[in-house]
CSV table of C-alpha atoms in Angstrom, one decimal:
chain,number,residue,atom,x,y,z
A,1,UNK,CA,13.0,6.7,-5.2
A,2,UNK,CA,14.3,6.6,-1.7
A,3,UNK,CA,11.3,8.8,0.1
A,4,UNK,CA,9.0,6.1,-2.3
A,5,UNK,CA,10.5,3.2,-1.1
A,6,UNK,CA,10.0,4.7,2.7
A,7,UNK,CA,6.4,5.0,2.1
A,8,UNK,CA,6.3,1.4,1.7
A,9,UNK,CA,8.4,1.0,4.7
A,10,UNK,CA,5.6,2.7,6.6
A,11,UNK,CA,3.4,0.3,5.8
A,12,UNK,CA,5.2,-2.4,7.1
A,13,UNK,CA,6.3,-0.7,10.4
A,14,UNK,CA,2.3,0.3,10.7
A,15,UNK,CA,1.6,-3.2,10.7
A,16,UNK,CA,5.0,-4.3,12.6
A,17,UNK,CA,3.8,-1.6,15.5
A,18,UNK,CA,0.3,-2.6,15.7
A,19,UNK,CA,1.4,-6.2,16.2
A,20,UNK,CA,3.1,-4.8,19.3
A,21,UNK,CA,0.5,-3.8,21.0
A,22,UNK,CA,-0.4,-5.4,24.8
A,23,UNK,CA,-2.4,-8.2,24.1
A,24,UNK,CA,-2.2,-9.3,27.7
A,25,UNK,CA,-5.0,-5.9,28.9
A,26,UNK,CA,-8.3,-7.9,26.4
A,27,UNK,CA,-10.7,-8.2,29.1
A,28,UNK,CA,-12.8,-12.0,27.5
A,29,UNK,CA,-15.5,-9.8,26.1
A,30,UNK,CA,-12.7,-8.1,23.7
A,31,UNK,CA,-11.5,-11.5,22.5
A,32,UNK,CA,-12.9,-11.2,19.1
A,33,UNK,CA,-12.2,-7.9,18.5
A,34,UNK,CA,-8.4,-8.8,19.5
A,35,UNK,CA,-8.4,-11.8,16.8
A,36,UNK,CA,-10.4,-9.1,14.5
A,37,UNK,CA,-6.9,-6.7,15.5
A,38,UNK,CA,-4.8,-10.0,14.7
A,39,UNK,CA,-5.8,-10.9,11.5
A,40,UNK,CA,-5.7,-6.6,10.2
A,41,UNK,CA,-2.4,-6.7,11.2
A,42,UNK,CA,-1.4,-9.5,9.1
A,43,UNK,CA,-3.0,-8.6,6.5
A,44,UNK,CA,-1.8,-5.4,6.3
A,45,UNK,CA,1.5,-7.1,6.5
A,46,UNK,CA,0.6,-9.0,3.6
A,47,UNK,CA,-0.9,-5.8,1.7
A,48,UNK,CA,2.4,-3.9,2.5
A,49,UNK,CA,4.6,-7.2,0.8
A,50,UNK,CA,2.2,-7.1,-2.1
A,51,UNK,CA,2.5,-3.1,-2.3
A,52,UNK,CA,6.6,-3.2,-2.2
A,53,UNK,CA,6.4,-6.3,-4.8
A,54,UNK,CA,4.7,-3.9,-7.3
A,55,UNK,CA,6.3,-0.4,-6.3
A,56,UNK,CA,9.8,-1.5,-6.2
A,57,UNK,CA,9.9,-1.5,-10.5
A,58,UNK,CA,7.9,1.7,-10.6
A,59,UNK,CA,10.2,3.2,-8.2
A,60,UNK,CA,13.3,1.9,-10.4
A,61,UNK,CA,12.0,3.5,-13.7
A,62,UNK,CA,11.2,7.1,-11.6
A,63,UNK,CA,14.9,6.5,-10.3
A,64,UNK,CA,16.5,5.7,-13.7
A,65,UNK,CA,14.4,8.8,-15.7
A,66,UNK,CA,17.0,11.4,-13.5
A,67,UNK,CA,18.4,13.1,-16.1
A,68,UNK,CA,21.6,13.4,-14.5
A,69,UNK,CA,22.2,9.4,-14.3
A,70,UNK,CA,22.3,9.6,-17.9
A,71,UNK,CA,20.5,6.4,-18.6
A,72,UNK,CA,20.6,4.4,-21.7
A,73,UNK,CA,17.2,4.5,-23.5
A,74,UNK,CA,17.7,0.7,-24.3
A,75,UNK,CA,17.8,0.6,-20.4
A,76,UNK,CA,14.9,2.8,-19.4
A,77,UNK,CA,12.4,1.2,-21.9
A,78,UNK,CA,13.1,-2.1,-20.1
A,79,UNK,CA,13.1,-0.9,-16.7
A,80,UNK,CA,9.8,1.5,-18.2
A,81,UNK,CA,8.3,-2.4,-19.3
A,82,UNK,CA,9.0,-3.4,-15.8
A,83,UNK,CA,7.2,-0.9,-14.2
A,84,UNK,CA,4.2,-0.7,-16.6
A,85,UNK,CA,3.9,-4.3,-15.6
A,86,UNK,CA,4.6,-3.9,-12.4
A,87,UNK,CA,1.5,-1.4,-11.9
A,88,UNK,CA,-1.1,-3.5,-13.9
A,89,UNK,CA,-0.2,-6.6,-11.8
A,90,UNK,CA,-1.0,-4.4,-8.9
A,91,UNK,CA,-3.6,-2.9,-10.1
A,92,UNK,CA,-5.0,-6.4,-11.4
A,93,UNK,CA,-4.4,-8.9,-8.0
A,94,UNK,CA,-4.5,-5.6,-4.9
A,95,UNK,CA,-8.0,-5.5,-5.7
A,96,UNK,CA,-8.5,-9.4,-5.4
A,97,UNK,CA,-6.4,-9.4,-2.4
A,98,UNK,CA,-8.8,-12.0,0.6
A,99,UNK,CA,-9.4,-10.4,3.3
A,100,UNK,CA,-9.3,-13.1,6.9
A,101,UNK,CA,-12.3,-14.4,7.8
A,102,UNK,CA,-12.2,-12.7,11.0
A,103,UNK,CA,-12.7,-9.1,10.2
A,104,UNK,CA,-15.8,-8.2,10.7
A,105,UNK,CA,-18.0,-7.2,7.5
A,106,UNK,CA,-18.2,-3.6,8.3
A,107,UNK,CA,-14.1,-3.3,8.6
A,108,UNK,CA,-13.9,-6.1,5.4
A,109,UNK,CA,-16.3,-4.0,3.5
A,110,UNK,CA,-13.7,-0.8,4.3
A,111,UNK,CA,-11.1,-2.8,3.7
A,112,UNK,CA,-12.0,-3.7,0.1
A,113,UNK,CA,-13.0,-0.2,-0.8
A,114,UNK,CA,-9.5,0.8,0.1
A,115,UNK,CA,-7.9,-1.6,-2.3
A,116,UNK,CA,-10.2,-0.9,-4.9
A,117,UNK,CA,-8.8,2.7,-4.4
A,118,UNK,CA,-5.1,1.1,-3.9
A,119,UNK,CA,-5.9,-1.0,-7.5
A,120,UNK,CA,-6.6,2.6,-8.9
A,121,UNK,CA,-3.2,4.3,-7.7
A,122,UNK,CA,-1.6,1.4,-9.0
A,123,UNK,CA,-3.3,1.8,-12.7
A,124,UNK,CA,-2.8,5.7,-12.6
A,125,UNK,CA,0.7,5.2,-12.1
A,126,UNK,CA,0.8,2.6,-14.5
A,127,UNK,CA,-0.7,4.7,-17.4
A,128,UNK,CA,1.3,8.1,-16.6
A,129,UNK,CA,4.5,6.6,-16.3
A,130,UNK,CA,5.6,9.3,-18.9
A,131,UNK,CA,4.4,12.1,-16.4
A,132,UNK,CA,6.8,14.6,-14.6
A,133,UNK,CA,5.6,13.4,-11.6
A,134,UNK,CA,4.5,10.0,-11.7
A,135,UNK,CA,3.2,10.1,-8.0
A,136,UNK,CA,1.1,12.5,-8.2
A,137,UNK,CA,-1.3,11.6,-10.8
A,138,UNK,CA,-2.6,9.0,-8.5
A,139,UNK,CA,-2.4,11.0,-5.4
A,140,UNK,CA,-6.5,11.2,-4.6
A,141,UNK,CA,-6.8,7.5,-4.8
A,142,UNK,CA,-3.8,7.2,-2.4
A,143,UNK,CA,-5.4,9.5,-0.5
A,144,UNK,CA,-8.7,7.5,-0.1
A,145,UNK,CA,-6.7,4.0,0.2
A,146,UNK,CA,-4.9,5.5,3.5
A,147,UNK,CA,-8.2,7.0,5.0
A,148,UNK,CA,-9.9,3.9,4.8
A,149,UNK,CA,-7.1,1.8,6.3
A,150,UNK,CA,-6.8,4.6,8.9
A,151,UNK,CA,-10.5,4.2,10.0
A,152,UNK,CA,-10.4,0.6,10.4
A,153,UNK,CA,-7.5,0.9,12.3
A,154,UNK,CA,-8.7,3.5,14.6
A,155,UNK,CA,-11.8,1.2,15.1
A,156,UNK,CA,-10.1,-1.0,16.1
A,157,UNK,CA,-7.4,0.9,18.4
A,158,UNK,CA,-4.3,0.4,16.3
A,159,UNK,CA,-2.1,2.7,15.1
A,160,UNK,CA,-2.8,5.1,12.3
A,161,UNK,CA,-0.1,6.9,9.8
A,162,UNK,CA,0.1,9.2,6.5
A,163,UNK,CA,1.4,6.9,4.2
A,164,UNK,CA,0.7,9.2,1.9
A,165,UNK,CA,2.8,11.6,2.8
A,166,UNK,CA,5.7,9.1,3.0
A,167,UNK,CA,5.1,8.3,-0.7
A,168,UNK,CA,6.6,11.8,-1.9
């Protein structure tokens, strides 16, 4: 639960170090490729909010299933409710999520294939909440979230990350 709740971390300290970045070095011909940079950072602050919103239930359940925490079952069919509903809100309103204005249509067109694949996860997870491992079942439309968001990122110059791999 703790390596899952990282992963969701990441995404927030993505976006937190791309924000960072020297904004004072744009040269006036890079000005709308900086306010393009501006607006993917928020919004993948925004995506990350959304993303820890919904995970955090999921993440309980996987937590609470441990055999050795000896769990009620009164207890984990509440907390397995919780997560069930957690991943179809996700996979419902990710996919819906605006993306600003000022992203260019190449980068928003990216951007809404990666939550479609995002919406996905979410769902997978959602409907193999019984499953040994949970995460893995949606790992391929992980996967193809994080490349996406990667290439826009390294368009743009900011910085890239395997949240993937901190999802395990």
């Amino acid at each position: 639960m703790k390596k899952r709740m990282m992963g969701l971390a990441a995404v927030a300290l993505l976006a937190f170090s791309v924000g960072c970045q020297d904004k004072d070095s744009k040269s006036s011909g890079d000005e709308k490729k900086g306010s393009e940079k501006d607006a993917v950072v928020s919004f993948t602050a925004e995506l990350g909010t959304a993303m820890k919103k919904n995970q955090e239930p999921i993440s309980n359940y996987i937590g609470a299933k441990n055999p050795e925490l000896k769990t009620p079952k009164a207890d984990l069919e509440k907390l397995k409710k919780e997560a069930k509903d957690g991943a179809d809100q996700a996979a419902k309103e990710i996919p819906e999520m605006k993306i600003p204005g000022d992203v260019s249509k190449e980068n928003s067109d990216k951007l809404k294939e990666a939550l479609a694949d995002l919406g996905k996860f979410f769902k997978t997870e959602g409907e193999n909440l019984d499953a040994k491992d949970v995460q893995a079942s949606g790992d391929a439309s992980f996967k193809s979230f994080n490349s996406k968001v990667d290439e826009v990122n390294k368009k743009l110059g900011l910085a890239t990350g395997d949240l993937h791999a901190n999802l395990k």
